[in-house]
Amino acid sequence: MSSTWAMMAAFGRDTYHYLRSVGVLVLLWWGEGGWLARHALLPGPLRVGRQVVRIFVSGEFLTQVSASLWRLMAGYTLAAAVGVALGVAMALIPLLDRLLDPLVQALRPISAIAWIPLVLFFVGVGDGLPIFVIFYAAVFPFQVHAVAAIHNLDESYIKAARTLGVPRWMLLTEVILPAITPVLLIGARIAMGLSWVGIIIAELVGAPEGVGFAINWYRTMLQTDRVLAWIFIVGLLGFCLDSAVRLAQRLLTPWAFQSSQGGS
Amino acid sequence: MMQQTRPPQPATRSVLRLIERFIVPAGLILTWFVLTQKTSNPSIPTPVGVANWLWEMLVGGDLPKAIAVSTKRILTGFGIALITGCSLGLLMGSSRRADTWLAPIMNTFRPIAPYAWIPMAILWFGTGDAAAVFLVAYAAFFPILTNAYEAVRQLPQPLLRAARTLGAPRSMIFWEVLVPGVLPLTVYGLRLGLGTGWAAIVAAELTGGAKEGSGASGGLGQMLYVVFQFSLSLNGIVAMMVVIGVLAYAFDASVALAGKRLIPWRSEKGGTL
C-alpha cells in the first residue's frame, strides 16, 4: 500500500517537474514569437498547437503515420531476423566470424544515408528506399549485440546443460537464446532509435508519403507552423517507439530490467 | 563461450588467418569485376570505373576540397556539441536541481530525429555552412550529453567521500577524482557523437547544400547529390560511398586512439561495441 502511494507521489512529482520546465520553455517561445513576429521563421506555440490538432482531426495523421510505421516494421523485423541470426552464427562458428567480420567492419562506417542515392537509383521513389535504410541502420546493432552477448555468456550454463544431456538444437533455443535476450533487447532499443532517425531522412528524400515526406512538403509550401507540428509529432512517435521497446524489455526480461530513476 | 587463449601459431596458420580475413571482401570485388566485364552500359558501376573516378577527382582537386569543407563543418558542429553536451551532462549529473529543471527539456527534444530539423535548419540558416553545422551539433549533442551524465552518476561515491575525508581540496577532487572517473564513458559518448555527426553531415549536405551551386563547395554530401542528380554516374556514387566510409572509419579510429591515450588504465579492456 505504502509503495503504491510512494509510486503515485513520485509520478506526481515527475509530472510537476516536467510541466514546470516545458511550461517555461513554451512561455519563452511564446514571448519571443510575439516580439519577433515573423511567423514564417518561427510560428508561436498557439499556431503550432492548432496545426497539431488539425493534423489529427483531418485524418492526415493516420495516412502519413501508417505509411511510415508499416515501413518501419518491415525494415526493423527484417533487420532483427538477419542481424540476430548472423550474430549468433558468427559467435558460435569461429570460422564464419573470421570470414565475415572484415566485411561487416568495412560496411559499418558507411552510414545508411550514404546508400540513399545508389538505392534510389535502383528502386526509385517508394517503399523500397525507406525499408532498405531502416534495415541497414538497424541490422548492425542487432548483429553486434548478438555476438557480444554470446561472448559474455556464462559458460557454466552450457556446461550444465551438456552434462544433463541437452541436445544441441535445444541448447540454442532453451539455454543460449533466453540467456542473451537482455543484451539483444539493448541492441533492439538502439536499433529502434536508429531506424526512426533513418526513416525520416529516407522519406524526406525519396518517398511519396510518410512522416519525413510531410515535414519537407510543408516546408516547400512555406507552412512553417505545420512543419513544426510534424516535428512535434516525430518526437512524440519517437518517444512512443522507445517506450514500446522498454515495455518489451520489462515484459520479456523482468530480471534484467532496471527502471531508470528519471533524469535524462 | 570462446576460448580466450590460443597456443602460439606457426607461420602457416598466420598466413591462413590472413587469407581468411581478406577472402570474402576480395571474392566479392572479384565477382563484381567478372560480372561487369561484359557489359558496356556506362550506368553500371565497375571496380575499374570506381577507381578511375576516384583518381580523377583526387587529382582534379574536387574531392580534397569537398573533404575539407565537410571536415570543417563536422569539427565545428562536433566542437559545439562537445562543449555544450559535456558541460550540461556534467552539470545535470552532479546537481539534482539542474537535473530536475533540464531533464524534461532534454527528454522532449531527444526523440526528435535530427533530420526532422532539416527543413527548419534550411529556413533559419539557409543552405550553407550554418545549417550543416547546426545539424551535426544537434545529432552529436545527445549521445555526448547522455554519456557525460551517466558517467557522473555512475561515479563510485566512496571514492569522492574518501577524497573528502582525507581533506583533499576541491580543485584536487575535481582534477584527480572526478575527471579521471568520468573520462571513459564520456570519451565513449564522444565516439558515438562523432559517428552520428558523420551521418548527419552527409544528410545535411545531401538535402540542404544542393542548391549552393558547383561541385565541391557543398562538401561530400553535396558532391554525392550532384553526381546522382546531374551525371548519373554510378561509378561516382559508389566511389563517394567508399570515401565516406573510409573517412568515417578514420575519424572513429582517431577518437578511439585519443581515448586510449587519455585513459591508459582502461585500454587493455578495449571497447567491444
Coordinates of C-alpha atoms in Angstrom, one line a residue, chain A residues 17-18 20-22 24-25 40-42 91-92 94-95 98-100 102-103 109-111 113-115 117-118 120-122 144-145 148 150-151 153 155 158 196-197 200-201 204-205 215-216 219 222 224 227-228 231 234-235 238-239 263-264, chain B residues 1-2 6 17 20-21 23-25 28 43 92 99-120 122-124 149-150 199-200 202-203 206-207 211 224 228 232 234 237-238 241 244-245 248-249 273:
Chain A
H17 CA 8.8 18.9 -12.8
Y18 CA 8.1 18.1 -16.4
R20 CA 7.3 23.3 -14.9
S21 CA 10.3 23.0 -17.3
V22 CA 8.4 22.7 -20.5
V24 CA 8.9 27.8 -19.0
L25 CA 10.2 26.8 -22.4
A40 CA 7.4 32.2 -41.4
L41 CA 10.6 31.7 -39.4
L42 CA 9.2 30.7 -36.0
A91 CA 29.6 -16.1 -32.4
L92 CA 29.1 -19.9 -32.4
P94 CA 34.7 -19.1 -35.3
L95 CA 35.5 -19.7 -39.0
R98 CA 36.8 -14.7 -39.2
L99 CA 35.4 -14.8 -42.8
L100 CA 32.5 -12.3 -42.4
P102 CA 36.1 -8.0 -42.2
L103 CA 33.0 -7.4 -44.4
P109 CA 31.4 3.0 -41.3
I110 CA 29.3 3.6 -44.4
S111 CA 26.2 5.2 -42.9
I113 CA 22.4 7.8 -45.6
A114 CA 25.4 7.3 -47.9
W115 CA 23.4 4.5 -49.5
P117 CA 21.5 7.8 -53.9
L118 CA 22.5 4.3 -55.0
L120 CA 17.2 5.4 -55.0
F121 CA 18.7 4.8 -58.5
F122 CA 17.8 1.1 -58.3
V144 CA 26.9 -6.7 -32.7
H145 CA 24.8 -7.2 -29.6
A148 CA 28.8 -9.6 -27.7
I150 CA 27.2 -14.8 -26.7
H151 CA 30.9 -14.0 -26.0
L153 CA 27.7 -15.8 -21.8
E155 CA 29.9 -20.8 -19.7
I158 CA 26.3 -24.5 -21.3
W196 CA 13.4 6.1 -36.5
V197 CA 16.2 8.5 -37.5
I200 CA 12.8 10.4 -41.5
I201 CA 15.8 11.1 -43.9
L204 CA 12.4 13.2 -46.8
V205 CA 14.5 12.3 -49.9
I215 CA 7.8 17.6 -43.0
N216 CA 9.6 18.5 -46.2
R219 CA 8.5 23.4 -45.9
L222 CA 6.3 27.6 -46.5
T224 CA 6.3 26.6 -41.1
V227 CA 6.4 21.8 -40.3
L228 CA 6.9 22.4 -36.6
I231 CA 8.4 17.8 -35.9
V234 CA 8.0 13.0 -34.8
G235 CA 9.2 13.5 -31.3
G238 CA 9.9 8.5 -31.3
F239 CA 9.1 8.6 -27.6
G263 CA 16.6 12.2 -15.2
S264 CA 17.9 12.1 -18.7
Chain B
M1 CA 32.0 -19.3 -24.6
M2 CA 35.0 -18.8 -26.8
R6 CA 45.4 -19.8 -28.0
R17 CA 44.4 -16.3 -40.9
E20 CA 40.5 -15.8 -44.1
R21 CA 40.5 -12.1 -43.4
I23 CA 38.9 -13.8 -48.9
V24 CA 35.3 -12.6 -48.6
P25 CA 35.8 -9.0 -49.5
L28 CA 33.0 -10.0 -53.7
S43 CA 25.5 3.4 -65.8
M92 CA 22.9 17.6 -14.7
D99 CA 18.7 17.7 -13.4
T100 CA 15.1 18.3 -12.5
W101 CA 14.9 21.5 -14.5
L102 CA 16.8 20.4 -17.6
A103 CA 16.0 16.7 -17.9
P104 CA 12.4 17.3 -19.1
I105 CA 13.6 19.7 -21.8
M106 CA 16.3 17.2 -23.0
N107 CA 13.8 14.3 -22.9
T108 CA 11.4 16.4 -25.1
F109 CA 14.0 17.0 -27.8
R110 CA 15.9 13.7 -27.7
P111 CA 13.3 11.6 -29.5
I112 CA 13.0 14.2 -32.3
A113 CA 15.2 12.7 -35.1
P114 CA 17.8 15.2 -36.1
Y115 CA 16.9 15.1 -39.7
A116 CA 13.4 16.2 -38.9
W117 CA 15.0 19.6 -38.3
I118 CA 16.5 19.8 -41.8
P119 CA 13.6 21.9 -43.2
M120 CA 13.8 24.3 -40.2
I122 CA 17.3 25.5 -44.1
L123 CA 14.7 28.1 -43.2
W124 CA 16.7 29.5 -40.4
Y149 CA 25.5 12.5 -17.4
E150 CA 25.7 8.7 -16.8
A199 CA 25.9 10.6 -40.7
A200 CA 24.3 14.0 -40.2
V202 CA 26.1 13.6 -45.3
A203 CA 22.3 14.0 -44.7
L206 CA 22.6 15.8 -49.4
T207 CA 19.3 17.6 -48.8
K211 CA 21.3 24.4 -54.0
L224 CA 27.2 12.8 -53.8
F228 CA 23.4 11.4 -58.5
L232 CA 24.0 9.7 -63.0
L234 CA 27.0 5.1 -60.5
I237 CA 28.2 7.3 -56.3
V238 CA 30.0 4.1 -55.3
M241 CA 30.4 5.9 -50.6
I244 CA 32.6 8.5 -46.8
G245 CA 33.2 5.0 -45.2
A248 CA 34.2 7.9 -41.0
Y249 CA 36.4 5.0 -40.1
L273 CA 30.8 -2.2 -29.0

